[in-house]
Coordinates of N, CA and C and ligand atoms in Angstrom, one line a residue:
X1 N -109.2 17.8 -84.6 CA -109.2 17.0 -86.0 C -108.1 17.8 -87.1
X2 N -107.8 18.9 -86.6 CA -106.5 19.4 -87.6 C -105.2 18.6 -87.3
X3 N -104.6 18.2 -88.5 CA -103.6 17.2 -88.6 C -102.3 18.1 -87.6
X4 N -101.4 17.4 -87.3 CA -100.2 18.1 -86.7 C -99.3 18.7 -87.6
X5 N -99.1 19.9 -87.4 CA -98.1 21.0 -88.2 C -96.7 20.6 -87.7
X6 N -96.3 20.0 -87.1 CA -95.0 19.7 -86.4 C -94.2 19.2 -87.6
X7 N -93.0 20.0 -87.8 CA -92.1 19.3 -88.8 C -91.6 17.9 -88.4
X8 N -91.6 17.2 -89.3 CA -90.9 15.8 -88.8 C -89.6 16.0 -88.7
X9 N -88.9 15.5 -87.8 CA -87.4 15.7 -87.5 C -86.6 14.4 -88.2
X10 N -85.6 14.3 -88.7 CA -85.1 12.9 -89.2 C -83.7 13.4 -89.1
X11 N -82.9 12.7 -88.0 CA -81.5 12.9 -87.6 C -80.6 12.3 -89.2
X12 N -79.9 13.0 -89.6 CA -79.0 12.5 -91.0 C -78.0 11.3 -90.3
X13 N -77.9 11.3 -88.9 CA -77.0 10.4 -88.2 C -78.1 8.7 -88.2
X14 N -79.2 9.1 -88.1 CA -80.0 7.8 -87.8 C -80.3 7.3 -89.5
X15 N -80.2 8.2 -90.3 CA -80.2 7.6 -91.6 C -79.0 6.7 -92.0
X16 N -78.0 7.6 -92.0 CA -76.9 6.7 -92.2 C -76.6 5.3 -91.2
X17 N -77.1 5.3 -90.1 CA -77.0 4.4 -89.3 C -77.9 3.0 -90.0
X18 N -79.2 3.5 -90.3 CA -80.1 2.5 -90.9 C -79.8 1.8 -92.2
X19 N -79.0 2.7 -92.8 CA -78.7 2.1 -94.3 C -77.3 1.3 -93.8
X20 N -76.7 1.8 -92.9 CA -75.2 0.9 -92.6 C -75.7 -0.3 -92.0
X21 N -76.6 -0.4 -91.1 CA -77.4 -1.5 -90.6 C -77.9 -2.7 -91.5
X22 N -78.6 -2.1 -92.6 CA -79.0 -3.1 -93.7 C -77.9 -3.7 -94.3
X23 N -76.7 -3.0 -94.6 CA -75.6 -3.6 -95.4 C -75.0 -4.6 -94.5
X24 N -74.8 -4.4 -93.4 CA -74.2 -5.2 -92.4 C -74.8 -6.4 -92.3
X25 N -76.3 -6.6 -92.6 CA -76.9 -8.2 -92.4 C -76.6 -9.0 -93.6
X26 N -75.8 -8.1 -94.9 CA -75.8 -9.0 -95.8 C -74.4 -9.3 -95.9
X27 N -73.5 -8.5 -95.1 CA -71.8 -8.8 -95.5 C -71.5 -9.9 -94.8
X28 N -70.6 -10.8 -95.9 CA -70.0 -12.2 -95.1 C -69.1 -11.9 -93.8
X29 N -69.2 -13.0 -93.2 CA -68.8 -12.4 -92.0 C -67.0 -12.3 -92.0
X30 N -66.4 -13.1 -92.9 CA -65.0 -12.7 -93.0 C -64.5 -11.3 -93.4
X31 N -65.4 -10.8 -93.9 CA -64.9 -9.1 -94.6 C -64.6 -8.6 -93.4
X32 N -63.8 -7.5 -93.8 CA -63.4 -6.5 -93.0 C -64.4 -5.8 -91.8
X33 N -63.9 -5.5 -90.9 CA -65.0 -4.7 -89.7 C -65.6 -3.5 -90.4
X34 N -66.6 -3.2 -90.2 CA -67.2 -2.0 -90.8 C -66.3 -0.7 -90.4
X35 N -66.3 0.3 -91.1 CA -65.8 1.4 -90.7 C -66.0 2.2 -89.6
X36 N -65.3 3.1 -88.8 CA -65.7 3.5 -87.5 C -66.9 4.7 -87.8
X37 N -67.9 4.7 -86.8 CA -69.2 5.5 -87.1 C -69.0 6.7 -87.6
X38 N -69.5 7.1 -88.2 CA -69.2 8.7 -88.7 C -69.7 9.5 -87.6
X39 N -69.3 11.0 -87.4 CA -69.8 11.9 -86.4 C -71.1 12.2 -86.8
X40 N -72.0 12.4 -85.7 CA -73.4 12.7 -85.8 C -73.4 14.1 -86.9
X41 N -74.4 13.7 -88.0 CA -74.5 15.0 -88.9 C -75.6 15.7 -88.2
X42 N -75.9 16.7 -88.9 CA -77.1 17.7 -88.4 C -78.6 17.0 -88.7
X43 N -79.4 17.9 -88.3 CA -80.8 17.3 -88.2 C -81.2 18.0 -89.5
X44 N -82.2 17.3 -90.2 CA -82.9 17.6 -91.5 C -84.1 17.8 -91.3
X45 N -84.8 18.8 -91.4 CA -86.3 19.0 -91.1 C -86.8 19.1 -92.4
X46 N -87.9 18.1 -92.4 CA -88.6 17.8 -93.7 C -89.6 18.7 -93.9
X47 N -89.7 19.5 -95.3 CA -90.7 20.6 -95.5 C -91.8 20.5 -95.2
X48 N -92.8 21.4 -94.8 CA -94.3 21.4 -94.8 C -94.9 21.1 -95.8
X49 N -96.0 20.2 -95.5 CA -96.9 19.9 -96.3 C -98.1 20.8 -96.6
X50 N -98.4 20.8 -97.6 CA -99.3 22.1 -98.3 C -100.4 21.3 -99.0
X51 N -101.7 21.7 -98.7 CA -102.9 21.2 -99.5 C -103.1 22.1 -100.8
X52 N -103.3 21.0 -101.7 CA -103.3 21.9 -103.0 C -104.6 21.5 -103.8
X53 N -105.0 22.3 -104.6 CA -106.2 21.9 -105.6 C -106.4 22.3 -106.9
X54 N -106.3 21.7 -107.9 CA -106.5 22.5 -109.1 C -107.5 23.2 -109.2
X55 N -107.3 24.6 -109.5 CA -108.5 25.6 -109.8 C -109.4 25.5 -111.0
X56 N -109.1 24.6 -111.9 CA -109.9 24.4 -113.1 C -110.7 23.3 -112.5
X57 N -110.3 22.0 -112.1 CA -111.5 20.9 -112.2 C -111.5 20.4 -110.6
X58 N -110.6 20.9 -109.7 CA -110.9 20.6 -108.1 C -110.1 19.3 -107.8
X59 N -109.3 18.7 -108.6 CA -108.6 17.7 -108.0 C -107.6 18.0 -106.7
X60 N -107.6 17.2 -105.9 CA -107.0 17.8 -104.5 C -105.9 16.8 -104.3
X61 N -104.6 17.4 -103.7 CA -103.4 16.5 -103.3 C -102.9 17.6 -102.4
X62 N -101.5 17.1 -102.3 CA -100.7 18.1 -101.4 C -99.3 18.0 -101.9
X63 N -98.3 18.8 -101.8 CA -97.2 18.9 -101.9 C -96.1 19.5 -100.8
X64 N -95.0 19.2 -100.7 CA -94.1 19.2 -99.5 C -93.1 20.6 -100.3
X65 N -93.4 21.5 -99.1 CA -92.4 23.0 -99.3 C -92.8 23.7 -100.2
X66 N -91.7 24.4 -100.9 CA -92.1 25.4 -101.5 C -92.3 25.3 -103.3
X67 N -92.8 24.2 -103.5 CA -92.9 23.6 -104.7 C -93.9 24.8 -105.7
X68 N -93.6 25.4 -106.6 CA -94.6 26.5 -107.2 C -95.4 26.3 -108.5
X69 N -95.2 24.9 -109.0 CA -96.0 24.7 -109.9 C -96.4 22.9 -110.1
X70 N -97.5 22.7 -110.6 CA -97.6 21.3 -110.8 C -98.6 21.2 -112.1
X71 N -98.5 19.7 -112.5 CA -99.4 19.4 -113.5 C -100.3 18.6 -112.9
X72 N -101.7 18.9 -113.6 CA -103.2 18.3 -112.8 C -102.9 17.0 -113.4
X73 N -103.3 16.0 -112.9 CA -103.3 14.6 -113.5 C -104.5 14.3 -113.8
X74 N -105.5 15.2 -113.5 CA -106.8 14.9 -114.1 C -107.1 15.7 -115.2
X75 N -107.0 16.9 -115.4 CA -107.2 17.9 -116.6 C -106.1 18.1 -117.3
X76 N -104.9 18.1 -116.7 CA -103.6 17.7 -117.4 C -103.0 19.6 -117.8
X77 N -103.6 20.4 -116.9 CA -103.2 21.5 -117.1 C -102.1 21.9 -116.0
X78 N -101.2 23.1 -116.5 CA -100.2 23.3 -115.4 C -101.0 24.2 -114.5
X79 N -100.8 23.9 -113.3 CA -101.1 24.8 -112.4 C -100.2 25.5 -111.2
X80 N -100.4 26.7 -111.3 CA -99.8 27.3 -110.4 C -99.9 27.2 -108.6
X81 N -98.9 27.2 -107.9 CA -99.1 27.2 -106.5 C -98.8 28.3 -105.9
X82 N -99.5 29.4 -106.0 CA -98.9 30.6 -105.4 C -100.1 31.0 -104.2
X83 N -99.7 31.6 -103.2 CA -100.4 32.2 -102.3 C -100.6 33.7 -102.7
X84 N -101.8 34.3 -102.3 CA -102.1 35.5 -102.6 C -103.0 36.4 -101.0
X85 N -102.5 37.6 -100.9 CA -103.4 38.1 -100.2 C -104.0 39.3 -100.5
X86 N -105.3 39.4 -100.5 CA -106.0 40.5 -101.1 C -106.5 41.4 -100.0
X87 N -105.8 42.7 -99.8 CA -106.6 43.5 -98.7 C -106.7 44.7 -99.4
X88 N -107.5 45.0 -100.6 CA -107.9 46.0 -101.4 C -109.1 45.7 -101.7
X89 N -109.9 46.6 -102.4 CA -111.0 46.5 -103.2 C -110.7 45.6 -104.3
X90 N -111.3 44.4 -104.5 CA -111.1 43.7 -105.6 C -112.0 43.3 -106.4
X91 N -111.9 43.2 -107.9 CA -112.6 43.1 -108.8 C -111.9 42.1 -109.7
X92 N -112.0 40.8 -110.1 CA -111.1 40.1 -111.0 C -111.2 38.7 -110.9
X93 N -109.8 38.0 -111.2 CA -110.0 36.8 -111.3 C -108.8 36.2 -110.9
X94 N -108.5 35.1 -109.9 CA -107.6 34.8 -109.2 C -107.8 33.2 -109.1
X95 N -106.8 32.3 -110.0 CA -107.0 31.0 -109.9 C -105.8 30.5 -109.6
X96 N -105.6 29.6 -108.4 CA -104.4 29.1 -107.8 C -104.5 27.8 -107.0
X97 N -103.6 26.9 -107.1 CA -103.8 25.8 -106.3 C -103.3 26.3 -105.0
X98 N -102.8 27.2 -104.5 CA -102.5 27.3 -103.4 C -103.6 28.1 -102.4
X99 N -103.2 29.0 -101.8 CA -104.3 29.7 -100.7 C -104.5 31.0 -101.0
X100 N -105.5 31.5 -101.0 CA -105.8 33.2 -101.1 C -106.2 33.4 -99.6
X101 N -105.7 34.6 -99.0 CA -106.3 35.4 -97.8 C -107.1 36.8 -98.2
X102 N -108.1 36.6 -98.0 CA -108.7 37.8 -98.1 C -108.8 38.6 -96.6
X103 N -108.1 39.6 -96.7 CA -107.7 40.1 -95.5 C -108.8 41.2 -94.9
X104 N -108.9 41.4 -93.4 CA -109.8 42.6 -93.4 C -109.4 44.0 -93.9
X105 N -110.4 44.6 -94.2 CA -110.2 45.9 -95.0 C -110.5 45.8 -96.5
X106 N -110.1 44.6 -96.9 CA -110.3 44.4 -98.0 C -112.0 44.4 -98.9
X107 N -112.3 44.3 -99.8 CA -113.9 44.1 -100.1 C -113.7 43.6 -101.5
X108 N -114.3 42.4 -101.8 CA -114.5 41.5 -103.1 C -116.0 42.0 -103.8
X109 N -115.7 42.8 -104.9 CA -117.0 43.3 -105.5 C -117.3 42.4 -106.4
X110 N -116.6 41.8 -107.3 CA -117.0 41.2 -108.3 C -115.8 40.1 -108.9
X111 N -116.3 39.1 -109.9 CA -115.3 38.4 -110.6 C -115.2 37.0 -109.7
X112 N -114.1 36.1 -109.7 CA -114.0 34.9 -109.3 C -112.7 34.7 -108.6
X113 N -112.7 34.0 -107.6 CA -111.6 33.5 -106.8 C -111.3 32.1 -106.7
X114 N -110.7 31.2 -107.2 CA -110.6 29.9 -107.2 C -109.1 29.6 -106.5
X115 N -109.3 28.5 -105.5 CA -108.0 28.4 -104.7 C -108.5 27.0 -103.9
X116 N -107.3 26.5 -103.5 CA -107.4 25.1 -102.7 C -108.1 25.8 -101.4
X117 N -107.3 26.8 -101.0 CA -107.9 27.4 -99.4 C -108.2 28.7 -99.4
X118 N -109.3 29.3 -98.9 CA -109.8 30.5 -98.9 C -109.8 31.3 -97.7
X119 N -108.9 31.7 -96.9 CA -109.2 32.4 -95.7 C -109.8 33.6 -95.7
X120 N -111.2 33.6 -95.5 CA -112.0 34.6 -95.5 C -112.2 35.9 -94.1
X121 N -111.5 36.9 -94.2 CA -111.6 37.9 -93.3 C -112.2 39.0 -93.5
X122 N -112.7 39.2 -95.1 CA -113.0 40.5 -95.4 C -114.4 40.4 -95.8
X123 N -115.1 41.4 -96.5 CA -116.5 41.6 -96.9 C -116.3 41.1 -98.4
X124 N -117.3 40.4 -98.6 CA -117.6 39.8 -100.1 C -119.0 40.5 -100.4
X125 N -119.0 41.3 -101.5 CA -120.2 42.1 -102.0 C -120.8 41.2 -103.3
X126 N -120.0 40.7 -103.7 CA -120.3 40.1 -105.4 C -119.2 39.0 -105.7
X127 N -119.4 38.5 -106.8 CA -118.6 37.6 -107.2 C -118.7 36.2 -106.6
X128 N -117.8 35.2 -107.0 CA -117.8 33.9 -106.5 C -116.5 33.6 -106.1
X129 N -116.6 32.7 -104.9 CA -115.4 32.5 -104.2 C -115.5 30.9 -104.2
X130 N -114.4 30.1 -104.6 CA -114.6 28.6 -104.6 C -113.4 28.1 -103.9
X131 N -113.6 27.5 -102.6 CA -112.4 26.9 -101.8 C -112.4 25.4 -102.2
X132 N -111.7 25.0 -103.0 CA -111.8 23.5 -103.4 C -111.4 22.6 -102.3
X133 N -110.6 23.1 -101.5 CA -110.3 22.1 -100.2 C -111.1 22.8 -99.0
X134 N -110.9 23.8 -98.5 CA -111.4 24.3 -97.3 C -111.5 26.0 -97.5
X135 N -112.6 26.3 -96.8 CA -113.0 27.7 -96.7 C -112.8 28.4 -95.1
X136 N -112.1 28.9 -94.7 CA -111.8 29.4 -93.0 C -112.5 30.5 -93.2
X137 N -113.5 31.0 -92.5 CA -114.2 32.0 -92.4 C -114.0 32.8 -91.1
X138 N -113.3 33.9 -91.0 CA -113.0 34.5 -89.7 C -113.9 35.1 -89.1
X139 N -113.9 35.7 -87.8 CA -114.7 36.8 -87.2 C -114.4 38.1 -87.8
X140 N -115.8 38.4 -88.1 CA -115.6 39.9 -88.9 C -116.0 39.9 -90.3
X141 N -115.8 38.6 -90.9 CA -116.2 38.4 -92.2 C -117.3 38.6 -92.7
X142 N -117.8 39.3 -93.7 CA -119.2 39.8 -94.1 C -119.4 38.9 -95.5
X143 N -120.2 38.0 -95.6 CA -120.5 37.5 -96.9 C -121.7 36.5 -96.9
X144 N -122.2 36.5 -98.1 CA -123.8 35.7 -98.3 C -123.2 34.4 -98.7
X145 N -123.9 33.6 -98.1 CA -123.9 31.9 -98.8 C -123.6 31.7 -100.3
X146 N -124.4 32.8 -100.9 CA -124.7 32.3 -102.5 C -123.4 32.8 -103.0
X147 N -122.3 33.7 -102.5 CA -121.3 33.8 -103.2 C -120.0 32.7 -102.7
X148 N -120.3 31.8 -102.0 CA -119.0 30.8 -101.7 C -119.7 29.6 -102.0
X149 N -118.5 28.6 -102.2 CA -118.5 27.3 -102.4 C -117.4 26.5 -101.7
X150 N -117.5 25.5 -101.3 CA -116.3 24.8 -100.4 C -116.6 23.2 -100.4
X151 N -115.7 22.8 -99.8 CA -115.9 21.1 -99.7 C -115.7 21.2 -97.9
X152 N -114.7 21.6 -97.4 CA -114.8 21.8 -96.0 C -114.6 23.4 -95.6
X153 N -115.5 23.5 -94.6 CA -115.8 24.8 -93.8 C -115.3 25.0 -92.6
X154 N -114.6 25.7 -92.1 CA -114.4 26.0 -90.8 C -114.7 27.3 -90.5
X155 N -115.1 27.4 -89.5 CA -116.1 28.6 -89.1 C -115.3 29.0 -87.4
X156 N -114.6 30.1 -87.3 CA -113.9 30.6 -86.2 C -115.1 31.0 -85.2
X157 N -114.5 31.1 -83.9 CA -115.4 32.0 -82.9 C -115.6 33.2 -83.3
X158 N -116.8 33.7 -83.1 CA -117.1 35.2 -83.9 C -117.8 35.2 -85.2
X159 N -117.3 34.0 -86.1 CA -117.8 33.9 -87.2 C -119.4 33.7 -87.3
X160 N -120.2 34.1 -88.2 CA -121.4 33.8 -88.5 C -122.2 33.4 -89.9
X161 N -122.5 32.7 -90.4 CA -123.1 31.9 -91.4 C -124.6 31.5 -91.2
X162 N -125.3 31.8 -92.2 CA -127.0 31.2 -92.2 C -127.1 30.9 -93.8
X163 N -127.4 29.6 -93.9 CA -127.8 29.2 -95.2 C -129.2 28.9 -95.4
X164 N -129.9 29.7 -96.6 CA -131.2 29.4 -96.5 C -131.5 28.6 -97.5
X165 N -130.8 28.0 -98.3 CA -131.0 26.4 -99.0 C -130.2 25.6 -98.3
X166 N -130.7 24.4 -99.0 CA -130.1 23.1 -98.4 C -128.5 23.3 -98.8
X167 N -127.5 22.8 -97.8 CA -126.4 22.4 -98.4 C -125.9 21.2 -98.4
X168 N -124.9 20.8 -99.3 CA -124.1 19.2 -99.1 C -122.6 19.8 -99.2
X169 N -121.7 19.3 -98.2 CA -120.5 19.6 -98.1 C -119.6 18.2 -97.5
X170 N -118.5 18.3 -97.2 CA -117.5 17.1 -96.9 C -117.4 17.1 -95.3
X171 N -117.1 18.5 -95.0 CA -116.6 18.6 -93.4 C -117.0 19.7 -93.1
X172 N -117.6 20.0 -91.7 CA -117.7 21.2 -90.9 C -117.1 21.4 -89.7
X173 N -116.1 22.2 -89.5 CA -115.6 22.5 -88.0 C -116.2 24.1 -87.7
X174 N -117.0 23.7 -86.7 CA -117.7 25.2 -86.3 C -117.3 25.4 -84.8
X175 N -116.7 26.8 -84.6 CA -116.6 27.4 -83.5 C -117.2 28.5 -83.5
X176 N -118.0 28.9 -84.4 CA -118.9 30.1 -84.4 C -120.2 29.8 -84.6
X177 N -121.2 30.6 -85.4 CA -122.6 30.3 -85.2 C -122.6 30.1 -86.6
X178 N -123.4 28.8 -86.9 CA -123.8 28.4 -88.2 C -125.4 27.8 -88.2
X179 N -126.1 28.1 -89.2 CA -127.4 27.9 -89.3 C -128.2 27.4 -90.6
X180 N -128.7 26.4 -90.7 CA -129.1 25.8 -92.2 C -129.3 24.6 -92.2
X181 N -129.3 23.9 -93.3 CA -130.0 22.3 -93.6 C -128.3 21.9 -94.0
X182 N -127.7 21.1 -93.5 CA -126.6 20.5 -93.9 C -126.8 19.0 -94.3
X183 N -126.2 18.5 -95.2 CA -125.9 17.1 -95.4 C -124.3 16.8 -95.5
X184 N -123.5 16.3 -94.6 CA -122.1 16.2 -94.6 C -121.8 14.8 -94.8
X185 N -120.7 14.6 -95.9 CA -120.4 13.4 -96.1 C -119.3 13.0 -95.0
X186 N -118.8 13.6 -94.4 CA -117.7 13.5 -93.6 C -118.0 13.6 -92.0
X187 N -117.1 14.3 -91.3 CA -117.2 14.6 -89.8 C -117.6 16.2 -89.7
X188 N -118.6 16.3 -88.8 CA -119.0 17.4 -88.1 C -118.2 17.8 -86.9
X189 N -117.6 18.8 -86.6 CA -116.8 19.2 -85.3 C -117.5 20.5 -84.7
X190 N -118.2 20.3 -83.4 CA -118.7 21.4 -82.9 C -118.1 21.9 -81.8
X191 N -117.4 22.9 -81.8 CA -116.4 23.2 -80.7 C -117.1 23.9 -79.8
X192 N -116.0 24.2 -78.4 CA -116.9 24.9 -77.4 C -117.1 26.2 -77.9
X193 N -118.4 26.9 -77.4 CA -118.7 28.0 -77.8 C -119.3 28.1 -79.3
X194 N -119.3 27.1 -79.9 CA -119.8 27.3 -81.2 C -121.2 26.7 -81.2
X195 N -122.1 27.1 -82.2 CA -123.6 26.8 -82.1 C -124.1 26.4 -83.8
X196 N -124.8 25.4 -83.6 CA -125.2 25.0 -84.8 C -126.8 24.6 -85.0
X197 N -127.7 25.7 -85.4 CA -129.0 25.5 -85.6 C -129.5 25.0 -87.1
X198 N -130.6 24.4 -87.0 CA -131.5 24.0 -88.5 C -131.4 22.2 -88.3
X199 N -130.8 21.8 -89.3 CA -131.0 20.3 -89.7 C -129.6 19.9 -89.9
X200 N -129.4 18.5 -89.7 CA -128.1 18.2 -90.0 C -128.1 16.5 -90.2
X201 N -127.5 16.1 -91.4 CA -127.1 14.7 -91.5 C -125.7 14.7 -91.8
X202 N -125.1 13.6 -91.2 CA -123.7 13.7 -91.4 C -123.3 12.3 -90.9
X203 N -122.1 12.0 -91.5 CA -121.4 10.7 -91.0 C -120.7 10.4 -89.5
X204 N -120.3 11.4 -89.2 CA -119.5 11.6 -87.9 C -119.9 13.0 -87.2
X205 N -120.2 13.0 -85.7 CA -120.4 14.2 -85.0 C -119.6 14.0 -83.8
X206 N -118.9 15.3 -83.6 CA -118.3 15.3 -82.4 C -118.9 16.9 -81.9
X207 N -118.9 16.7 -80.7 CA -119.9 17.8 -80.0 C -118.7 18.2 -78.7
X208 N -118.2 19.2 -78.6 CA -117.5 19.7 -77.7 C -118.3 20.2 -76.3
X209 N -117.8 19.8 -75.0 CA -118.6 20.5 -73.9 C -118.8 22.2 -74.5
X210 N -120.0 22.6 -74.0 CA -119.8 23.9 -74.2 C -120.5 24.5 -75.2
X211 N -120.5 23.6 -76.3 CA -121.1 23.8 -77.6 C -122.8 23.8 -77.7
X212 N -123.1 24.5 -78.6 CA -124.7 24.7 -78.7 C -125.2 23.9 -79.8
X213 N -125.9 22.7 -79.8 CA -126.7 22.0 -81.1 C -128.0 21.9 -80.8
X214 N -128.6 22.6 -81.7 CA -130.3 22.9 -81.6 C -130.8 22.5 -83.1
X215 N -130.7 21.1 -83.7 CA -130.9 20.9 -84.8 C -131.6 19.1 -85.1
X216 N -132.3 19.4 -86.2 CA -132.9 17.7 -86.2 C -131.5 17.3 -86.7
X217 N -131.3 15.9 -86.3 CA -130.0 14.9 -86.4 C -130.1 13.6 -87.1
X218 N -129.2 13.4 -88.0 CA -129.2 11.9 -88.3 C -127.7 11.9 -88.6
X219 N -127.3 10.9 -87.7 CA -125.6 10.7 -87.7 C -125.1 9.5 -88.1
X220 N -124.7 9.2 -89.1 CA -124.2 7.9 -89.6 C -125.5 7.0 -90.0
X221 N -124.9 5.8 -90.7 CA -126.2 4.9 -90.7 C -126.5 5.0 -92.3
X222 N -126.0 5.9 -93.1 CA -126.2 6.4 -94.6 C -127.5 6.9 -94.6
X223 N -127.9 6.4 -95.9 CA -129.5 6.9 -96.2 C -130.3 6.1 -95.1
X224 N -131.7 6.7 -95.1 CA -132.7 6.2 -94.3 C -133.3 4.8 -95.0
X225 N -133.6 3.9 -94.4 CA -133.4 2.8 -95.1 C -135.3 2.6 -95.4
X226 N -135.2 2.5 -96.5 CA -137.1 2.0 -97.0 C -137.4 0.7 -96.9
X227 N -138.3 0.3 -95.9 CA -138.8 -1.0 -95.7 C -139.1 -1.7 -96.8
X228 N -138.7 -2.7 -97.3 CA -139.1 -3.5 -98.3 C -140.6 -4.2 -98.2
X229 N -141.1 -4.9 -99.5 CA -142.4 -5.3 -99.4 C -142.9 -6.6 -98.4
Ligands
ZN301 ZN1 -107.2 19.8 -113.1

């Protein structure tokens, strides 16, 4: 389900050719013949697409390449698109439209981290972590559900998370061990080796061979229909 990360390659020569072709179609027949074909130019690699989210209001979008700031069209604030790695004991605030990596060895004690993508491989003992776009939970991460918020959750093989309260989110991608009561507006992808227990209501469900699903299920169909009089 993850999008292709391959860079799209457009040959500069192809661009020149397609422009030349369009001009040729409108050129009167009597005009001089077109100039000789240019020598093939080098390839142009289009920059990578990055998911971003306004740390203040959660507006989501994406940018190409290394753009380092933007203005949120929703709340009009200037937002920094900076990626951080935290591998120390941390108490404080990070607000970025980019990604935050909480690396193994670090501990989040208190404060608040708001980012588009949070890659969590450390211990979270306090504070609040808001992943406006997606939370990636890695094997070895230690955290309680009441410290994290996300729209999409990706649980790696070896990662575990158990929710005691019902949770609504947009997408689940589970290769680890997940337990709880979930209402998911989009897709749930249960990968080989992954396990999901509890209760699940979602729009789409994909279960790979070798995954374990032990949950009350409602897939698609929207809200349960209440019979009329
Ligand atoms: Zn905003």
